[in-house]
Coordinates of C-alpha atoms in Angstrom, one line a residue:
Chain Z
M1 CA 24.1 35.9 -20.1
T2 CA 21.8 34.7 -17.3
E3 CA 22.5 31.4 -15.5
P4 CA 21.1 28.4 -17.3
V5 CA 18.0 26.7 -15.7
L6 CA 19.9 23.5 -15.6
A7 CA 23.6 23.2 -15.7
I8 CA 25.2 19.8 -15.2
R9 CA 29.0 19.8 -15.0
D10 CA 31.3 16.8 -15.1
L11 CA 28.7 14.6 -13.5
E12 CA 29.9 11.2 -12.5
L13 CA 27.7 8.5 -11.0
T14 CA 28.7 5.2 -9.4
F15 CA 26.2 2.6 -8.3
G16 CA 26.7 0.2 -5.4
R17 CA 28.7 0.2 -2.3
W18 CA 30.7 -3.0 -2.7
R19 CA 30.3 -4.0 -6.3
R20 CA 30.7 -0.6 -7.8
S21 CA 29.8 0.1 -11.3
K22 CA 30.3 3.5 -12.9
V23 CA 27.5 4.6 -15.2
L24 CA 28.3 8.3 -15.8
H25 CA 31.8 9.4 -16.7
G26 CA 31.7 13.2 -16.6
V27 CA 28.5 14.3 -18.3
S28 CA 28.1 18.1 -18.9
L29 CA 25.1 19.8 -20.3
H30 CA 23.0 22.9 -19.9
V31 CA 19.6 24.1 -20.7
R32 CA 18.6 27.8 -20.8
A33 CA 15.2 29.3 -20.0
G34 CA 12.9 28.7 -22.9
E35 CA 15.2 26.3 -24.6
K36 CA 14.3 22.8 -25.8
V37 CA 17.2 20.5 -25.4
A38 CA 17.3 16.8 -26.2
L39 CA 19.5 14.1 -24.6
V40 CA 19.7 11.2 -27.0
G41 CA 21.1 7.8 -26.5
E42 CA 20.4 4.1 -26.5
S43 CA 19.0 2.4 -23.5
G44 CA 21.6 2.0 -20.8
S45 CA 23.5 5.0 -22.0
G46 CA 22.8 6.9 -18.8
K47 CA 20.2 9.4 -20.0
S48 CA 17.4 8.5 -17.6
V49 CA 19.8 8.4 -14.6
T50 CA 21.0 11.8 -15.6
A51 CA 17.4 13.1 -15.5
R52 CA 16.8 11.5 -12.2
L53 CA 19.9 12.9 -10.7
A54 CA 18.9 16.3 -11.9
M55 CA 15.6 15.9 -10.0
G56 CA 17.4 14.7 -6.9
L57 CA 15.4 11.5 -7.0
L58 CA 18.2 9.0 -7.4
Q59 CA 20.2 10.4 -4.5
E60 CA 17.3 9.6 -2.1
T61 CA 17.7 5.9 -2.7
G62 CA 21.1 5.9 -1.1
N63 CA 23.5 3.5 -2.6
V64 CA 24.8 6.0 -5.2
D65 CA 28.0 8.0 -5.3
V66 CA 27.7 11.3 -7.2
A67 CA 30.6 13.6 -8.2
G68 CA 30.4 16.8 -10.1
S69 CA 27.9 19.5 -10.0
I70 CA 24.2 19.9 -10.9
R71 CA 22.6 23.3 -10.7
V72 CA 18.9 23.5 -11.0
D73 CA 17.3 26.9 -10.9
G74 CA 20.3 28.2 -8.9
V75 CA 20.3 25.3 -6.4
E76 CA 23.0 22.8 -6.1
A77 CA 21.4 19.4 -6.5
A78 CA 24.2 16.9 -7.0
A79 CA 24.1 15.7 -3.4
G80 CA 20.3 15.6 -3.3
G81 CA 18.6 16.8 -0.1
R82 CA 16.0 19.2 1.0
Q83 CA 16.7 22.1 -1.3
I84 CA 16.2 20.2 -4.5
R85 CA 13.3 18.3 -2.9
R86 CA 11.6 21.7 -2.4
L87 CA 12.0 22.6 -6.0
R88 CA 10.3 19.4 -7.3
G89 CA 6.8 19.9 -8.5
R90 CA 7.3 23.7 -8.3
R91 CA 10.4 24.7 -10.3
V92 CA 11.2 21.4 -11.9
A93 CA 8.7 18.8 -13.1
M94 CA 8.9 15.6 -14.9
I95 CA 6.8 13.7 -17.4
F96 CA 7.1 9.9 -17.5
Q97 CA 7.3 7.2 -20.1
D98 CA 4.0 5.5 -19.3
P99 CA 1.5 8.0 -18.0
T100 CA -1.1 5.4 -17.0
S101 CA 1.2 3.7 -14.5
A102 CA 2.7 7.0 -13.3
L103 CA -0.7 8.0 -11.9
N104 CA -1.8 6.4 -8.6
P105 CA -4.4 3.7 -9.1
A106 CA -5.9 4.2 -5.7
F107 CA -6.8 7.8 -6.0
R108 CA -8.8 9.9 -8.4
I109 CA -7.1 12.4 -10.6
R110 CA -8.7 15.1 -8.5
G111 CA -6.9 14.2 -5.3
Q112 CA -3.5 13.9 -7.0
F113 CA -4.0 17.2 -8.8
R114 CA -4.8 18.9 -5.5
E115 CA -1.6 17.5 -4.0
V116 CA 0.4 18.7 -6.9
L117 CA -1.0 22.2 -6.7
R118 CA -0.5 22.2 -2.9
T119 CA 3.2 21.5 -3.2
A120 CA 3.4 25.1 -4.5
E121 CA 0.7 26.6 -2.3
P122 CA 0.1 24.5 0.8
G123 CA -3.0 26.4 2.0
L124 CA -4.9 26.1 -1.2
S125 CA -8.6 25.4 -0.7
D126 CA -10.2 22.4 -2.3
R127 CA -12.5 24.6 -4.4
E128 CA -9.7 26.8 -5.6
A129 CA -7.5 23.8 -6.4
D130 CA -10.3 22.1 -8.3
A131 CA -10.9 25.3 -10.3
R132 CA -7.3 25.5 -11.2
A133 CA -7.0 21.9 -12.1
E134 CA -10.0 22.2 -14.4
A135 CA -8.5 25.2 -16.1
A136 CA -5.2 23.3 -16.5
L137 CA -6.9 20.3 -18.0
A138 CA -8.9 22.5 -20.3
E139 CA -5.6 23.9 -21.5
V140 CA -4.4 20.5 -22.6
S141 CA -7.6 20.0 -24.6
I142 CA -9.3 17.6 -22.3
P143 CA -12.9 17.8 -23.4
D144 CA -14.6 17.3 -20.0
P145 CA -12.2 18.4 -17.2
A146 CA -14.7 17.8 -14.4
R147 CA -15.2 14.2 -15.5
A148 CA -11.5 13.6 -15.9
L149 CA -10.9 14.9 -12.4
N150 CA -13.4 12.4 -11.1
S151 CA -11.8 9.5 -12.9
Y152 CA -9.1 7.1 -11.9
A153 CA -6.2 6.7 -14.2
F154 CA -7.2 3.3 -15.3
Q155 CA -10.5 4.7 -16.5
L156 CA -8.9 7.1 -19.0
S157 CA -7.0 6.3 -22.2
G158 CA -3.2 6.5 -22.4
G159 CA -3.4 9.7 -24.4
M160 CA -5.8 11.3 -21.8
N161 CA -3.4 10.3 -19.0
Q162 CA -0.5 11.8 -20.9
R163 CA -2.4 15.1 -21.1
V164 CA -3.2 14.9 -17.4
M165 CA 0.4 14.4 -16.7
I166 CA 1.4 17.4 -18.8
A167 CA -1.2 19.5 -17.1
M168 CA 0.1 18.5 -13.7
A169 CA 3.7 19.0 -14.7
L170 CA 3.0 22.6 -15.9
A171 CA 0.4 23.5 -13.3
N172 CA 2.9 25.2 -11.0
R173 CA 4.6 27.0 -13.9
P174 CA 8.0 25.2 -13.5
S175 CA 11.1 26.7 -15.1
L176 CA 12.3 23.3 -16.2
L177 CA 10.4 20.4 -17.5
I178 CA 12.2 17.0 -17.8
A179 CA 10.4 14.7 -20.2
D180 CA 11.7 11.1 -19.9
E181 CA 10.8 9.4 -23.2
P182 CA 7.3 10.9 -23.0
G183 CA 4.6 8.6 -24.4
T184 CA 6.9 5.9 -25.6
A185 CA 4.3 3.5 -24.2
L186 CA 1.6 5.1 -26.3
D187 CA 0.9 4.8 -30.0
V188 CA 2.7 7.0 -32.4
T189 CA -0.1 9.5 -33.3
V190 CA -0.9 10.1 -29.7
Q191 CA 2.8 10.5 -28.9
A192 CA 3.1 13.1 -31.6
Q193 CA 0.0 15.0 -30.4
T194 CA 1.2 15.1 -26.8
L195 CA 4.7 16.2 -27.9
E196 CA 3.2 19.0 -29.9
L197 CA 1.1 20.0 -26.9
M198 CA 4.0 20.0 -24.6
R199 CA 6.1 22.1 -27.0
D200 CA 3.3 24.7 -27.4
L201 CA 2.7 25.0 -23.7
A202 CA 6.3 25.1 -22.9
A203 CA 6.8 27.8 -25.5
T204 CA 3.9 30.0 -24.3
R205 CA 5.2 29.8 -20.7
G206 CA 8.9 30.0 -21.4
T207 CA 9.5 26.7 -19.7
A208 CA 12.8 25.0 -20.6
V209 CA 12.5 21.4 -21.6
L210 CA 15.0 18.6 -21.4
L211 CA 13.8 15.8 -23.6
I212 CA 15.2 12.4 -22.9
S213 CA 14.8 10.2 -25.9
H214 CA 16.2 7.4 -28.0
N215 CA 14.1 8.4 -31.0
L216 CA 16.0 10.8 -33.4
G217 CA 12.9 11.4 -35.4
V218 CA 11.2 12.9 -32.3
V219 CA 14.3 14.8 -31.4
R220 CA 14.6 16.4 -34.8
E221 CA 11.0 17.6 -34.6
F222 CA 11.3 18.9 -31.1
A223 CA 14.6 20.1 -30.0
D224 CA 16.8 23.2 -30.5
R225 CA 19.9 21.5 -29.4
V226 CA 21.0 17.9 -29.0
Y227 CA 23.4 16.1 -26.7
V228 CA 24.3 12.6 -27.8
I229 CA 25.1 10.3 -24.9
Y230 CA 26.9 7.0 -25.2
R231 CA 27.9 4.8 -22.3
G232 CA 27.8 7.6 -19.7
R233 CA 29.6 10.2 -21.8
I234 CA 28.4 13.0 -24.0
V235 CA 30.0 12.2 -27.4
E236 CA 28.5 15.0 -29.5
H237 CA 26.8 18.3 -28.9
A238 CA 25.3 20.4 -31.6
R239 CA 22.3 22.5 -32.7
T240 CA 19.7 20.1 -34.1
A241 CA 20.2 21.3 -37.7
Q242 CA 23.9 20.9 -37.4
L243 CA 23.7 17.5 -36.0
F244 CA 21.5 16.1 -38.6
S245 CA 23.3 17.8 -41.5
D246 CA 26.8 17.2 -40.2
P247 CA 27.0 14.4 -37.7
R248 CA 30.7 14.1 -36.8
H249 CA 31.0 11.5 -34.1
P250 CA 31.0 7.9 -35.4
Y251 CA 28.4 6.9 -32.8
T252 CA 26.1 9.7 -33.9
R253 CA 26.5 8.6 -37.5
A254 CA 25.6 5.1 -36.5
L255 CA 22.5 6.3 -34.6
L256 CA 21.4 8.4 -37.6
A257 CA 21.9 5.4 -39.9
A258 CA 19.6 3.4 -37.6
I259 CA 16.5 5.6 -38.2
P260 CA 14.1 3.5 -40.2
K261 CA 13.0 5.1 -43.4
I262 CA 9.6 4.7 -45.0
S263 CA 11.3 4.9 -48.4
G264 CA 12.8 1.6 -47.8
G265 CA 16.4 0.5 -47.4
G266 CA 15.6 -1.2 -44.1
L267 CA 17.6 -1.1 -40.9
P268 CA 21.3 -0.9 -41.4
D269 CA 23.5 -3.0 -39.1
L270 CA 24.5 -0.9 -36.2
P271 CA 27.5 -2.3 -34.4
E272 CA 26.7 -2.7 -30.7
R273 CA 30.2 -1.5 -29.8
S274 CA 32.9 0.0 -31.9
P275 CA 36.3 1.4 -30.9
D276 CA 35.4 4.6 -32.8
F277 CA 32.5 5.2 -30.4
E278 CA 35.0 6.0 -27.7
N279 CA 36.3 9.0 -29.6
P280 CA 36.4 12.2 -27.5
R281 CA 33.5 14.6 -27.3
I282 CA 32.8 16.7 -30.3
V283 CA 31.3 20.1 -29.8
H284 CA 29.9 22.0 -32.8
E285 CA 30.5 25.7 -33.4
G286 CA 28.7 27.9 -31.0
C287 CA 27.7 25.1 -28.7
A288 CA 30.2 25.4 -25.9
E289 CA 29.1 24.9 -22.3
P290 CA 28.6 28.3 -20.5
W291 CA 31.6 27.8 -18.2
E292 CA 33.9 27.0 -21.1
L293 CA 33.2 30.4 -22.7
R294 CA 35.0 32.4 -20.0
P295 CA 38.7 32.5 -20.2
Chain C
M1 CA -23.8 -2.6 -5.6
I2 CA -22.7 -3.0 -2.0
W3 CA -26.1 -4.7 -1.4
K4 CA -25.5 -7.1 -4.2
T5 CA -22.1 -8.1 -2.8
L6 CA -23.7 -8.4 0.7
Y7 CA -26.5 -10.5 -0.6
S8 CA -24.3 -13.0 -2.5
R9 CA -21.9 -13.3 0.5
L10 CA -24.8 -13.9 2.9
K11 CA -26.2 -16.6 0.6
A12 CA -22.8 -18.3 0.6
S13 CA -22.4 -17.9 4.3
L14 CA -25.8 -19.5 5.0
I15 CA -24.7 -22.6 3.0
V16 CA -21.5 -22.7 4.9
M17 CA -23.4 -22.5 8.2
I18 CA -25.6 -25.4 7.2
G19 CA -22.6 -27.5 6.3
I20 CA -20.8 -26.7 9.5
S21 CA -23.9 -27.4 11.6
I22 CA -24.3 -30.9 10.0
L23 CA -20.6 -31.6 10.4
I24 CA -20.2 -30.5 14.0
F25 CA -23.5 -32.1 14.9
A26 CA -22.4 -35.5 13.6
V27 CA -18.8 -35.2 14.9
A28 CA -20.0 -34.4 18.4
R29 CA -22.2 -37.4 18.4
V30 CA -19.9 -40.0 16.8
M31 CA -17.0 -39.2 19.2
P32 CA -16.6 -42.1 21.6
G33 CA -17.9 -41.7 25.1
D34 CA -21.5 -41.4 26.4
P35 CA -22.3 -37.8 27.1
A36 CA -25.0 -38.8 29.6
R37 CA -22.6 -40.9 31.5
I38 CA -20.0 -38.2 31.6
A39 CA -22.5 -35.7 32.7
L40 CA -24.0 -37.8 35.5
G41 CA -20.6 -39.2 36.7
A42 CA -19.4 -42.7 37.5
N43 CA -21.7 -43.2 40.4
A44 CA -25.0 -42.7 38.5
S45 CA -27.1 -45.9 37.9
A46 CA -27.7 -47.3 34.5
E47 CA -31.4 -46.3 34.8
Q48 CA -30.5 -42.7 35.5
V49 CA -28.2 -42.6 32.4
A50 CA -30.8 -44.2 30.2
A51 CA -33.4 -41.7 31.5
L52 CA -31.2 -38.8 30.6
R53 CA -30.4 -40.3 27.2
A54 CA -34.1 -40.6 26.5
D55 CA -34.8 -37.1 27.8
R56 CA -32.3 -35.7 25.4
H57 CA -33.3 -37.9 22.5
L58 CA -29.8 -39.4 22.3
D59 CA -31.1 -42.8 21.2
D60 CA -32.9 -41.5 18.1
P61 CA -31.3 -41.8 14.7
L62 CA -28.9 -39.0 13.8
P63 CA -31.0 -37.4 11.0
L64 CA -34.0 -37.3 13.3
Q65 CA -31.9 -35.7 16.1
Y66 CA -30.6 -33.1 13.6
W67 CA -34.2 -32.4 12.5
E68 CA -35.2 -31.8 16.1
F69 CA -32.2 -29.5 16.5
V70 CA -33.0 -27.5 13.4
K71 CA -36.7 -27.2 14.5
A72 CA -35.6 -25.9 17.9
L73 CA -33.0 -23.6 16.3
S74 CA -35.7 -22.0 14.2
H75 CA -37.1 -20.4 17.3
G76 CA -33.7 -19.5 18.7
D77 CA -33.3 -22.5 20.9
L78 CA -29.8 -24.0 20.9
G79 CA -30.7 -26.8 23.4
K80 CA -29.7 -27.3 26.9
S81 CA -26.2 -27.9 28.4
L82 CA -25.9 -31.3 30.1
F83 CA -23.8 -29.8 32.8
T84 CA -25.1 -26.4 33.7
N85 CA -28.6 -27.5 32.9
R86 CA -29.2 -24.1 31.5
P87 CA -30.1 -23.3 27.9
V88 CA -27.0 -23.1 25.8
S89 CA -28.0 -19.7 24.5
T90 CA -27.9 -18.4 28.1
D91 CA -24.4 -19.7 28.6
I92 CA -23.3 -18.2 25.3
A93 CA -24.9 -14.9 26.0
Q94 CA -23.0 -14.9 29.3
F95 CA -19.5 -15.7 27.8
L96 CA -19.6 -14.4 24.3
P97 CA -19.4 -10.6 25.1
A98 CA -16.2 -11.2 27.1
T99 CA -14.5 -12.9 24.2
L100 CA -15.8 -10.3 21.7
E101 CA -14.6 -7.5 23.8
L102 CA -11.1 -9.1 24.0
V103 CA -11.0 -9.9 20.3
V104 CA -12.2 -6.4 19.2
V105 CA -9.7 -4.6 21.3
S106 CA -7.0 -7.0 20.3
G107 CA -7.9 -6.5 16.7
L108 CA -7.6 -2.8 17.1
I109 CA -4.2 -3.1 18.7
M110 CA -3.1 -5.5 16.0
A111 CA -4.1 -3.1 13.2
L112 CA -3.0 0.1 14.9
L113 CA 0.5 -1.3 15.7
G114 CA 1.0 -3.6 12.7
L115 CA 0.2 -1.2 9.9
P116 CA 2.4 1.7 11.1
I117 CA 5.3 -0.6 12.0
G118 CA 5.1 -2.1 8.5
A119 CA 4.8 1.2 6.8
I120 CA 7.7 2.8 8.7
S121 CA 9.8 -0.3 8.1
A122 CA 9.1 0.0 4.3
H123 CA 9.9 3.7 4.3
F124 CA 13.3 3.2 6.0
R125 CA 13.9 -0.1 4.1
G126 CA 17.3 -1.5 4.7
R127 CA 18.2 0.9 7.5
A128 CA 18.4 0.4 11.2
I129 CA 14.7 1.4 11.9
D130 CA 13.7 -1.2 9.4
Q131 CA 15.8 -3.9 11.1
I132 CA 14.1 -3.1 14.4
G133 CA 10.7 -3.2 12.9
R134 CA 11.3 -6.5 11.2
L135 CA 12.7 -8.0 14.4
V136 CA 9.6 -6.9 16.4
A137 CA 7.3 -8.3 13.7
L138 CA 9.2 -11.6 13.5
L139 CA 9.1 -11.9 17.3
G140 CA 5.4 -11.4 17.2
V141 CA 4.9 -14.0 14.5
C142 CA 7.0 -16.7 15.9
T143 CA 5.9 -16.6 19.5
P144 CA 2.4 -18.1 20.4
A145 CA -0.1 -15.9 22.1
F146 CA -0.2 -17.9 25.3
V147 CA 3.6 -17.5 25.6
W148 CA 3.2 -13.8 25.3
G149 CA 0.5 -14.0 27.9
V150 CA 2.9 -15.7 30.4
I151 CA 5.7 -13.3 29.5
L152 CA 3.6 -10.2 29.9
Q153 CA 2.2 -11.6 33.2
L154 CA 5.7 -12.1 34.5
L155 CA 7.1 -8.8 33.4
L156 CA 4.2 -6.4 33.9
G157 CA 2.2 -8.3 36.5
Y158 CA 4.8 -9.8 38.7
F159 CA 8.3 -8.3 38.5
W160 CA 6.8 -4.9 37.9
P161 CA 3.2 -5.3 39.0
I162 CA 1.5 -2.5 37.1
F163 CA -1.2 -4.7 35.5
P164 CA -3.7 -7.2 37.0
I165 CA -3.2 -10.7 35.6
Q166 CA -6.6 -12.3 36.2
G167 CA -10.2 -11.6 35.3
R168 CA -12.1 -8.7 33.8
L169 CA -12.5 -6.5 36.9
M170 CA -11.2 -6.2 40.5
D171 CA -13.3 -8.1 43.0
A172 CA -14.2 -4.8 44.7
T173 CA -15.4 -3.2 41.4
P174 CA -19.1 -3.8 40.9
V175 CA -20.0 -5.2 37.5
P176 CA -21.8 -2.6 35.4
P177 CA -25.4 -3.2 34.5
T178 CA -25.5 -5.4 31.3
V179 CA -26.4 -3.6 28.2
T180 CA -23.9 -4.9 25.6
G181 CA -21.9 -7.2 27.8
F182 CA -18.8 -5.2 26.9
Y183 CA -17.6 -3.9 30.2
L184 CA -15.9 -1.0 28.5
L185 CA -19.2 0.2 26.9
D186 CA -21.5 -0.8 29.8
S187 CA -19.4 1.2 32.3
L188 CA -19.6 4.2 30.1
I189 CA -23.3 3.8 29.6
A190 CA -23.7 3.5 33.3
G191 CA -21.5 6.6 33.7
E192 CA -18.9 5.0 35.8
P193 CA -15.4 6.0 34.6
G194 CA -13.8 4.2 37.5
T195 CA -15.2 0.9 36.3
F196 CA -14.2 1.7 32.7
L197 CA -10.6 2.3 33.7
D198 CA -10.6 -0.9 35.8
A199 CA -12.0 -2.9 32.9
L200 CA -9.4 -1.3 30.5
H201 CA -6.7 -2.0 33.0
H202 CA -7.6 -5.7 33.0
L203 CA -8.1 -5.9 29.3
I204 CA -4.7 -4.5 28.2
L205 CA -2.4 -7.4 28.9
P206 CA -4.6 -10.2 27.4
A207 CA -5.5 -8.1 24.4
V208 CA -1.8 -7.3 23.7
A209 CA -0.8 -10.9 24.2
L210 CA -3.5 -12.0 21.7
A211 CA -2.7 -9.2 19.3
L212 CA 1.1 -9.6 18.9
G213 CA 1.0 -12.6 16.6
G214 CA -1.4 -11.0 14.1
M215 CA 0.4 -7.7 14.6
G216 CA 3.7 -9.3 13.3
Q217 CA 1.9 -10.8 10.4
V218 CA 0.2 -7.5 9.4
A219 CA 3.5 -5.6 9.8
R220 CA 5.4 -8.0 7.6
L221 CA 2.8 -8.0 5.0
T222 CA 2.4 -4.2 5.0
R223 CA 6.1 -3.9 4.7
S224 CA 6.5 -6.2 1.8
N225 CA 3.4 -4.8 0.0
M226 CA 4.6 -1.3 0.5
I227 CA 8.2 -2.0 -0.7
E228 CA 6.6 -3.4 -3.9
V229 CA 4.6 -0.2 -4.2
Y230 CA 7.6 1.9 -3.6
G231 CA 9.0 0.5 -6.9
K232 CA 6.0 1.6 -8.9
P233 CA 6.2 4.6 -11.2
Y234 CA 3.4 6.4 -9.4
V235 CA 5.5 6.6 -6.3
E236 CA 8.4 8.0 -8.3
M237 CA 5.8 10.4 -9.8
A238 CA 4.7 11.5 -6.3
E239 CA 8.4 12.1 -5.4
A240 CA 9.1 13.9 -8.7
Y241 CA 6.1 16.2 -8.0
G242 CA 7.3 17.1 -4.6
F243 CA 4.7 15.3 -2.5
R244 CA 6.1 15.3 1.1
P245 CA 7.7 12.0 2.1
W246 CA 5.2 11.7 5.0
R247 CA 2.2 12.1 2.7
I248 CA 3.7 9.3 0.5
V249 CA 4.2 6.9 3.4
S250 CA 0.8 7.6 4.9
R251 CA -1.2 7.9 1.7
Y252 CA 0.2 7.5 -1.8
A253 CA 2.2 4.4 -1.1
F254 CA 0.1 3.1 1.9
V255 CA -3.3 3.0 0.4
P256 CA -2.4 0.9 -2.7
A257 CA -0.5 -1.4 -0.5
F258 CA -3.3 -1.6 2.1
I259 CA -5.8 -3.1 -0.3
P260 CA -4.1 -6.5 -0.5
T261 CA -3.2 -6.3 3.2
L262 CA -6.7 -5.8 4.3
T263 CA -7.8 -9.3 3.3
I264 CA -5.2 -10.8 5.5
L265 CA -5.9 -8.3 8.2
G266 CA -9.5 -9.6 8.2
L267 CA -8.4 -13.2 8.4
E268 CA -6.1 -12.5 11.2
F269 CA -8.8 -10.7 13.0
A270 CA -11.1 -13.7 12.7
A271 CA -8.3 -16.0 13.7
L272 CA -8.1 -14.1 17.0
L273 CA -11.3 -15.8 18.0
G274 CA -9.7 -19.2 17.7
N275 CA -6.4 -18.1 19.4
A276 CA -8.4 -16.5 22.2
F277 CA -8.9 -19.6 24.2
L278 CA -5.3 -20.1 25.4
V279 CA -5.1 -16.4 26.3
E280 CA -8.4 -16.7 28.1
K281 CA -7.1 -19.7 30.0
V282 CA -3.9 -17.9 31.0
F283 CA -5.7 -14.7 32.1
G284 CA -8.7 -16.4 33.7
W285 CA -10.8 -14.5 31.2
P286 CA -14.4 -15.8 31.4
G287 CA -14.9 -16.0 27.7
L288 CA -16.6 -18.2 25.1
S289 CA -13.4 -19.8 23.7
R290 CA -12.6 -21.2 27.2
Y291 CA -16.2 -22.3 27.6
G292 CA -16.0 -24.0 24.2
V293 CA -12.9 -26.1 25.2
D294 CA -14.5 -26.9 28.5
V295 CA -17.6 -28.3 26.9
I296 CA -15.7 -30.3 24.3
L297 CA -13.8 -32.0 27.0
R298 CA -17.0 -32.8 28.8
K299 CA -18.7 -33.9 25.6
D300 CA -21.6 -31.5 26.3
L301 CA -23.4 -32.0 23.0
D302 CA -25.7 -29.1 22.6
A303 CA -23.1 -26.7 24.1
I304 CA -20.4 -27.9 21.6
V305 CA -22.7 -27.4 18.6
G306 CA -23.9 -24.0 19.9
T307 CA -20.4 -22.7 20.6
V308 CA -19.0 -23.8 17.3
L309 CA -21.9 -22.3 15.4
I310 CA -21.5 -19.0 17.1
I311 CA -17.8 -18.9 16.5
A312 CA -18.3 -19.9 12.9
A313 CA -20.9 -17.2 12.5
A314 CA -18.5 -14.6 13.9
F315 CA -15.9 -15.8 11.5
L316 CA -18.3 -15.5 8.5
I317 CA -19.5 -12.1 9.6
M318 CA -15.9 -11.0 9.8
N319 CA -15.2 -12.2 6.3
I320 CA -18.3 -10.5 4.9
V321 CA -17.2 -7.2 6.6
V322 CA -13.7 -7.6 5.1
D323 CA -15.1 -8.3 1.6
L324 CA -17.3 -5.3 1.8
L325 CA -14.4 -3.1 3.0
V326 CA -12.2 -4.4 0.2
T327 CA -14.9 -3.6 -2.3
L328 CA -15.3 -0.1 -0.8
I329 CA -11.6 0.9 -0.8
N330 CA -10.5 -0.7 -4.0
P331 CA -11.7 1.5 -6.8
R332 CA -11.1 -1.2 -9.5
I333 CA -13.4 -3.6 -7.8
R334 CA -15.9 -0.9 -6.9
L335 CA -16.1 0.4 -10.4
S336 CA -16.0 -2.9 -12.3
S337 CA -18.9 -4.3 -10.2
R338 CA -20.9 -1.1 -10.9
R339 CA -20.7 -1.8 -14.6
D340 CA -22.6 -5.1 -14.6

């Protein structure tokens, strides 16, 4: 089997130089080309920092201590640095929670899109870049791409901005797309539309997707496989169908019980902490990490 | 839309100018001391003083005097200095360009040093380069311009004499024919590079001394605004999409942070006019600020009013320019004012 696009192994993260606090305690996960994998957990569980470590973003702030290994597209990224920086925007891209605040308010979409395209092709002419940007925006069903390019983010709706972000993220045909709670700031219908769009585009291009989410409903719709993360540890790993039909870890069961149902019943009480939640990682059949398969 | 902003700012400025003129007119006249007596000296007879007072309408009621002043002003006449006996407008025309030249060059130094120092500090926040940048900025802010003047004169004019410390040109250098009054420009227009270099040589120390305070303020503000911007999602987005760090410092983090900085930059620029007088004093710079202080001490009525009005006008023009620039570079303001 080929090497996964993203392989995180025994990742540990500690913040702070003097008052140290450990937030990841050995996270392992992998995403293969074309796969859609979800990383699910409550806020503060470490899912967003895992994504930012994989992009090499967190390492640049200094003040963090990383152990373990992250391989992105064949490049070792755990220490951060130039190699992973050069992959960003080209081989790995990211979609953010609130698209409107993730676009620069002082520049038109046009300028930002050119910059994105030029990270892959530095010598791209303005005209060529604009043509590609328009094509990319048309692909995400933006009705008047030329007008959108001439707009500032604050002039467009949240849904439009989300589409712009998706177009930018996929413009350089990355092999991995990390979506950090995409559209959580948007209303539900727009969120659903953009997720669908992202899924279709990723599928046609064979882009692997790592979806970071706290929303099991979204995960069930979207992902092939699911990692459940709790307090900096992966507690359960399964195919989506397996996880929803047969949740084995007490924390996963508690999370599933917390999905509000339209049919009533209300929200059950989910204990904030439970000694059960600290149970060891559960791996469903056929879901071993690639390096665990070899003898 | 720019015109609309310009029009409303000009209207407001006119009202401010009228207010300032009334205020300075009244203050200059109610200050104790007889300007005619000061001008003529202790030996002049009472009749001579009375004659001068009558000649300058100093015994008329204040509103009447103001009315006469406004009438004269309407055809460009700012009155006559009691001392030089020349029209005040002639004095101002002689001294203003020197001050403007100093202030403009100083403002450029302030912006061209302050903005990059702040931006680089913000980029390397918390590291050694940042500490150095902050120290430089703090030194600039907390040391008055005239102290810088003396320090620079001592270091670069005395111990290591590579700069002249007095005046605008060497005695041996002929003054270029007046076109703008800016020696830098006039010498170029006259095609005399030697004079240009000499003028620049004389200008550097006073301009730097005057600039350092504002430079520190601009650097500190740029740094803090940019650090705030660095925490924004759009900077993380720029990093996540592989924008080069240099492009982020100089563009994607700098421009959003520059918008609030620009307002202060403009105010600092205008404040240079006020701070210029001590620097002009230290460097023997024949400028308007020094002239203004001299005439206040001599209670030279028309000259006080004229100088203050000119400096106020320069302040207001500077503010209008800044307002227009802010409108131009901030898309939110630009687009929202287009809508109505």
